[in-house]
Backbone as numpy.savetxt, mean C-alpha at the origin, in Angstrom:
# Nx Ny Nz CAx CAy CAz Cx Cy Cz
15.31 -63.39 -24.90 14.13 -62.67 -24.49 14.27 -62.27 -23.03
13.93 -60.93 -22.72 14.04 -60.41 -21.36 12.74 -60.63 -20.62
12.85 -60.78 -19.31 11.62 -60.90 -18.53 10.85 -59.58 -18.55
9.57 -59.60 -18.23 8.69 -58.43 -18.31 9.11 -57.33 -17.33
9.66 -57.66 -16.17 10.02 -56.66 -15.17 11.23 -55.85 -15.60
12.04 -56.35 -16.54 13.22 -55.63 -17.00 12.91 -54.68 -18.16
11.85 -54.85 -18.87 11.57 -54.04 -20.05 10.64 -52.85 -19.80
9.99 -52.76 -18.64 9.08 -51.64 -18.40 9.58 -50.79 -17.24
9.16 -49.48 -17.22 9.52 -48.58 -16.13 10.77 -47.77 -16.42
11.18 -46.97 -15.43 12.33 -46.10 -15.56 13.47 -46.63 -14.70
14.64 -46.33 -15.12 15.79 -46.71 -14.31 16.00 -45.67 -13.22
16.77 -45.99 -12.22 17.05 -45.08 -11.12 17.79 -43.84 -11.62
18.66 -44.00 -12.56 19.41 -42.86 -13.12 18.46 -41.90 -13.84
17.52 -42.41 -14.60 16.55 -41.56 -15.30 15.72 -40.75 -14.30
15.30 -41.37 -13.22 14.52 -40.66 -12.20 15.34 -39.58 -11.52
16.60 -39.86 -11.20 17.46 -38.87 -10.55 17.72 -37.69 -11.47
17.97 -37.96 -12.76 18.21 -36.88 -13.71 16.95 -36.02 -13.86
15.79 -36.64 -13.92 14.53 -35.90 -14.04 14.30 -35.02 -12.81
14.53 -35.56 -11.63 14.37 -34.77 -10.41 15.38 -33.62 -10.34
16.58 -33.83 -10.81 17.59 -32.77 -10.82 17.16 -31.63 -11.76
16.63 -31.97 -12.92 16.16 -30.96 -13.87 14.99 -30.17 -13.26
14.06 -30.86 -12.60 12.94 -30.18 -11.96 13.41 -29.26 -10.83
14.41 -29.69 -10.07 14.94 -28.85 -9.00 15.60 -27.59 -9.55
16.32 -27.72 -10.65 16.95 -26.55 -11.29 15.89 -25.58 -11.79
14.85 -26.09 -12.42 13.76 -25.23 -12.90 13.05 -24.53 -11.74
12.87 -25.24 -10.62 12.20 -24.63 -9.46 13.05 -23.52 -8.85
14.36 -23.69 -8.81 15.22 -22.64 -8.25 15.26 -21.41 -9.14
15.01 -21.58 -10.41 14.94 -20.44 -11.32 13.58 -19.74 -11.21
12.51 -20.52 -11.09 11.16 -19.96 -11.10 10.78 -19.29 -9.78
11.26 -19.78 -8.65 10.87 -19.23 -7.35 11.27 -17.77 -7.17
12.52 -17.37 -7.41 12.84 -15.94 -7.27 12.06 -15.06 -8.24
11.79 -15.56 -9.42 11.01 -14.79 -10.39 9.60 -14.57 -9.87
9.02 -15.58 -9.26 7.67 -15.45 -8.70 7.68 -14.47 -7.53
8.72 -14.51 -6.70 8.80 -13.58 -5.56 8.93 -12.14 -6.04
9.69 -11.91 -7.07 9.83 -10.56 -7.62 8.50 -10.08 -8.20
7.77 -10.99 -8.84 6.47 -10.63 -9.40 5.49 -10.24 -8.30
5.50 -10.96 -7.18 4.63 -10.64 -6.06 5.01 -9.29 -5.47
6.31 -9.04 -5.29 6.77 -7.77 -4.74 6.42 -6.61 -5.68
6.58 -6.82 -6.97 6.23 -5.78 -7.94 4.73 -5.46 -7.87
3.92 -6.48 -7.71 2.48 -6.27 -7.61 2.13 -5.46 -6.35
2.76 -5.79 -5.22 2.52 -5.03 -3.99 3.00 -3.59 -4.13
4.11 -3.38 -4.83 4.60 -2.02 -5.04 3.64 -1.21 -5.90
3.02 -1.84 -6.89 2.03 -1.14 -7.70 0.81 -0.77 -6.85
0.40 -1.68 -5.95 -0.70 -1.37 -5.05 -0.33 -0.20 -4.13
0.91 -0.19 -3.64 1.36 0.89 -2.77 1.34 2.23 -3.50
1.85 2.26 -4.72 1.83 3.51 -5.50 0.41 4.02 -5.69
-0.49 3.10 -6.06 -1.88 3.49 -6.29 -2.54 3.99 -5.01
-2.29 3.32 -3.88 -2.88 3.73 -2.61 -2.35 5.10 -2.18
-1.05 5.30 -2.31 -0.47 6.60 -1.96 -1.03 7.71 -2.83
-1.15 7.44 -4.13 -1.70 8.44 -5.05 -3.15 8.78 -4.68
-3.93 7.76 -4.33 -5.34 7.96 -4.00 -5.49 8.76 -2.70
-4.75 8.38 -1.67 -4.86 9.08 -0.38 -4.33 10.50 -0.48
-3.20 10.67 -1.14 -2.63 12.02 -1.27 -3.54 12.92 -2.10
-4.18 12.37 -3.10 -5.13 13.14 -3.89 -6.33 13.57 -3.05
-6.79 12.69 -2.17 -7.92 13.02 -1.30 -7.52 14.08 -0.27
-6.31 13.97 0.26 -5.82 14.99 1.20 -5.74 16.35 0.51
-5.24 16.38 -0.71 -5.15 17.63 -1.46 -6.53 18.20 -1.76
-7.49 17.34 -2.10 -8.86 17.81 -2.36 -9.49 18.39 -1.10
-9.24 17.76 0.03 -9.73 18.28 1.30 -9.16 19.67 1.56
-7.87 19.82 1.34 -7.20 21.11 1.56 -7.78 22.18 0.64
-8.00 21.85 -0.64 -8.59 22.81 -1.58 -10.00 23.22 -1.13
-10.78 22.23 -0.69 -12.13 22.55 -0.22 -12.08 23.42 1.03
-11.12 23.16 1.88 -10.95 23.99 3.08 -10.55 25.41 2.72
-9.62 25.55 1.78 -9.19 26.88 1.34 -10.31 27.65 0.64
-11.22 26.92 -0.01 -12.34 27.55 -0.70 -13.49 27.91 0.25
-13.35 27.56 1.52 -14.38 27.88 2.49 -15.51 26.88 2.55
-15.33 25.74 1.98 -16.40 24.74 1.98 -16.38 23.88 3.24
-15.24 23.90 3.97 -15.10 23.11 5.19 -14.80 24.07 6.33
-15.52 23.91 7.44 -15.30 24.76 8.61 -13.95 24.40 9.24
-13.20 25.46 9.59 -11.93 25.24 10.27 -11.64 26.38 11.21
-10.80 26.09 12.17 -10.38 27.09 13.14 -9.43 28.08 12.46
-9.28 29.24 13.03 -8.44 30.29 12.43 -6.97 29.88 12.36
-6.49 29.12 13.32 -5.07 28.74 13.33 -4.83 27.35 12.72
-5.84 26.74 12.15 -5.71 25.39 11.57 -5.07 25.47 10.19
-4.43 24.39 9.79 -3.75 24.35 8.50 -4.69 24.12 7.32
-5.84 23.53 7.60 -6.78 23.22 6.52 -6.67 21.79 6.03
-5.75 21.03 6.58 -5.62 19.61 6.23 -6.52 18.78 7.13
-6.90 17.57 6.70 -7.83 16.77 7.51 -7.23 16.38 8.86
-8.06 16.28 9.90 -7.54 15.90 11.22 -7.11 14.43 11.30
-7.70 13.58 10.45 -7.34 12.16 10.39 -7.79 11.61 9.05
-7.43 10.37 8.78 -7.77 9.76 7.50 -9.22 9.32 7.41
-9.83 9.02 8.54 -11.22 8.56 8.55 -12.16 9.64 8.04
-11.83 10.91 8.29 -12.67 12.03 7.83 -12.81 12.02 6.31
-11.79 11.56 5.62 -11.84 11.53 4.15 -12.91 10.56 3.66
-13.19 9.53 4.44 -14.21 8.54 4.06 -15.58 8.93 4.61
-15.62 9.34 5.87 -16.90 9.68 6.50 -17.49 10.98 5.99
-16.64 11.86 5.47 -17.12 13.11 4.90 -17.25 14.22 5.93
-17.36 15.44 5.42 -17.53 16.63 6.26 -18.66 17.47 5.67
-19.24 18.28 6.52 -20.36 19.12 6.09 -19.87 20.23 5.17
-20.57 20.37 4.04 -20.24 21.42 3.07 -20.89 22.72 3.54
-20.06 23.71 3.86 -20.54 24.98 4.39 -21.27 25.82 3.35
-21.05 25.53 2.08 -21.71 26.29 1.02 -23.02 25.68 0.57
-23.28 24.48 0.97 -24.50 23.80 0.57 -25.67 24.26 1.44
-26.79 24.65 0.84 -27.95 25.08 1.64 -28.51 23.94 2.49
-28.36 22.72 2.02 -28.86 21.56 2.77 -27.80 20.95 3.67
-26.62 21.56 3.69 -25.49 21.07 4.49 -25.15 19.63 4.13
-25.09 19.39 2.85 -24.71 18.06 2.35 -23.26 17.78 2.72
-22.90 16.53 2.70 -21.54 16.16 3.06 -20.65 16.10 1.82
-19.38 16.44 2.03 -18.35 16.28 1.01 -17.57 15.01 1.34
-17.45 14.12 0.38 -16.69 12.88 0.57 -15.46 12.93 -0.33
-14.34 12.43 0.18 -13.09 12.49 -0.57 -12.56 11.11 -0.93
-12.99 10.07 -0.24 -12.63 8.68 -0.54 -13.84 7.79 -0.35
-13.97 6.77 -1.17 -15.03 5.78 -0.97 -14.66 4.85 0.17
-13.40 4.47 0.18 -12.87 3.64 1.25 -11.39 3.96 1.39
-10.86 3.74 2.55 -9.46 4.01 2.81 -8.63 2.78 2.44
-7.70 2.92 1.48 -6.88 1.76 1.12 -5.89 1.41 2.23
-5.56 0.13 2.32 -4.57 -0.35 3.28 -3.18 -0.19 2.70
-2.19 -0.16 3.58 -0.81 -0.21 3.14 -0.52 -1.67 2.78
-0.28 -1.99 1.51 -0.06 -3.38 1.12 1.22 -3.97 1.70
2.12 -3.13 2.18 3.37 -3.63 2.76 3.22 -3.94 4.25
2.09 -3.57 4.84 1.89 -3.81 6.27 1.59 -5.29 6.49
2.29 -5.95 7.43 2.14 -7.39 7.59 0.85 -7.84 8.28
0.24 -6.99 9.10 -0.93 -7.40 9.87 -2.21 -6.93 9.18
-2.97 -7.88 8.68 -4.20 -7.52 7.95 -5.40 -7.39 8.88
-5.22 -7.62 10.19 -6.35 -7.55 11.11 -6.60 -6.15 11.67
-5.64 -5.25 11.53 -5.84 -3.91 12.09 -6.52 -3.01 11.05
-7.19 -1.96 11.50 -7.89 -1.06 10.57 -6.93 -0.40 9.58
-7.45 -0.07 8.41 -6.63 0.50 7.33 -5.95 1.80 7.75
-6.62 2.63 8.55 -6.02 3.91 8.91 -4.81 3.75 9.82
-4.68 2.61 10.48 -3.54 2.37 11.35 -2.35 1.74 10.62
-2.52 1.40 9.36 -1.41 0.80 8.61 -0.47 1.86 8.04
-0.87 3.11 8.05 -0.07 4.18 7.47 0.65 4.97 8.56
1.81 5.48 8.23 2.54 6.41 9.08 2.13 7.81 8.63
1.61 8.60 9.55 1.07 9.91 9.20 2.11 11.00 9.45
2.07 12.00 8.59 2.93 13.18 8.76 2.04 14.40 8.86
2.22 15.16 9.93 1.45 16.38 10.09 2.14 17.52 9.34
1.41 18.59 9.16 1.94 19.75 8.45 3.13 20.36 9.19
3.14 20.25 10.51 4.20 20.86 11.32 5.45 20.00 11.42
5.43 18.75 10.96 6.60 17.88 11.12 7.59 18.04 9.96
8.80 17.61 10.21 9.87 17.70 9.21 9.70 16.61 8.16
10.11 16.85 6.92 9.95 15.84 5.87 10.81 14.60 6.09
11.97 14.76 6.72 12.85 13.61 6.93 12.38 12.71 8.08
11.63 13.29 9.01 11.11 12.54 10.14 9.63 12.81 10.30
8.79 12.09 9.53 7.35 12.34 9.63 6.82 11.97 11.01
6.03 12.88 11.58 5.43 12.65 12.89 3.96 13.00 12.83
3.19 12.26 13.61 1.77 12.50 13.73 1.54 13.81 14.48
0.44 14.48 14.18 0.13 15.74 14.84 -1.34 16.05 14.80
-1.68 17.34 14.71 -3.07 17.77 14.72 -3.78 17.56 13.39
-3.03 17.35 12.33 -3.62 17.16 11.01 -2.83 16.09 10.25
-3.33 15.78 9.04 -2.65 14.81 8.18 -2.24 15.53 6.91
-0.95 15.76 6.77 -0.40 16.44 5.60 0.03 15.42 4.55
0.50 14.26 5.00 0.99 13.23 4.09 0.92 11.88 4.79
0.97 10.81 3.99 1.04 9.45 4.51 2.22 8.75 3.85
2.85 7.86 4.60 3.93 7.02 4.07 3.75 5.62 4.62
4.41 4.68 3.99 4.35 3.30 4.43 5.13 3.13 5.72
4.66 2.24 6.58 5.37 1.93 7.82 6.50 0.93 7.59
6.53 0.32 6.42 7.51 -0.73 6.13 8.94 -0.17 6.11
9.84 -0.94 6.70 11.26 -0.56 6.69 11.99 -1.19 5.51
11.29 -1.92 4.68 11.91 -2.61 3.54 12.24 -1.64 2.42
13.06 -2.14 1.49 13.49 -1.35 0.34 12.81 -1.92 -0.91
12.37 -1.05 -1.78 11.69 -1.47 -3.00 12.65 -1.99 -4.05
12.09 -2.49 -5.13 12.90 -3.00 -6.24 13.73 -1.91 -6.88
13.31 -0.66 -6.72 14.05 0.46 -7.30 15.18 0.95 -6.39
15.35 0.31 -5.22 16.42 0.69 -4.30 16.06 1.78 -3.32
14.82 2.25 -3.34 14.36 3.31 -2.45 13.48 2.69 -1.37
13.70 3.07 -0.12 12.89 2.56 0.98 11.44 2.98 0.79
10.51 2.09 1.18 9.09 2.39 1.00 8.67 3.61 1.79
9.36 3.92 2.88 9.03 5.12 3.66 9.36 6.40 2.92
10.17 6.32 1.88 10.56 7.51 1.11 9.70 7.70 -0.13
8.74 6.81 -0.37 7.90 6.92 -1.57 6.91 8.03 -1.42
């Protein structure tokens, strides 16, 4: 008959094998979780770009239709992103109601600093700037991410 301390509990080898199996499972699960988080941020980026670009295009259409006051030499694109949220006066409305293009301005999900305003998280491209080197100007023709990272598809976020 064995003493009670020898018949209960796990041996040191059993504990080491169990910990080794858990470590292997963790090394497999961690990269998968990181890819899932990155994929989620990329989906947010696509949606934000689609939303902002759609609002910029709507602003331009309204400007071309004469609903937004503009200077003779202006391109018709919004002067900044905040105008899309704050709205502009509708020139065709008898009551001078405002036209709104966004409910709120989405943030760039790839931007690391969450304390700065959403409009400062985007890199702006004016109508007069080159497509390969977006530069800020008198209007907002397009927005791109400020992130220098590359997406899961192999394309830099600045090229999306």
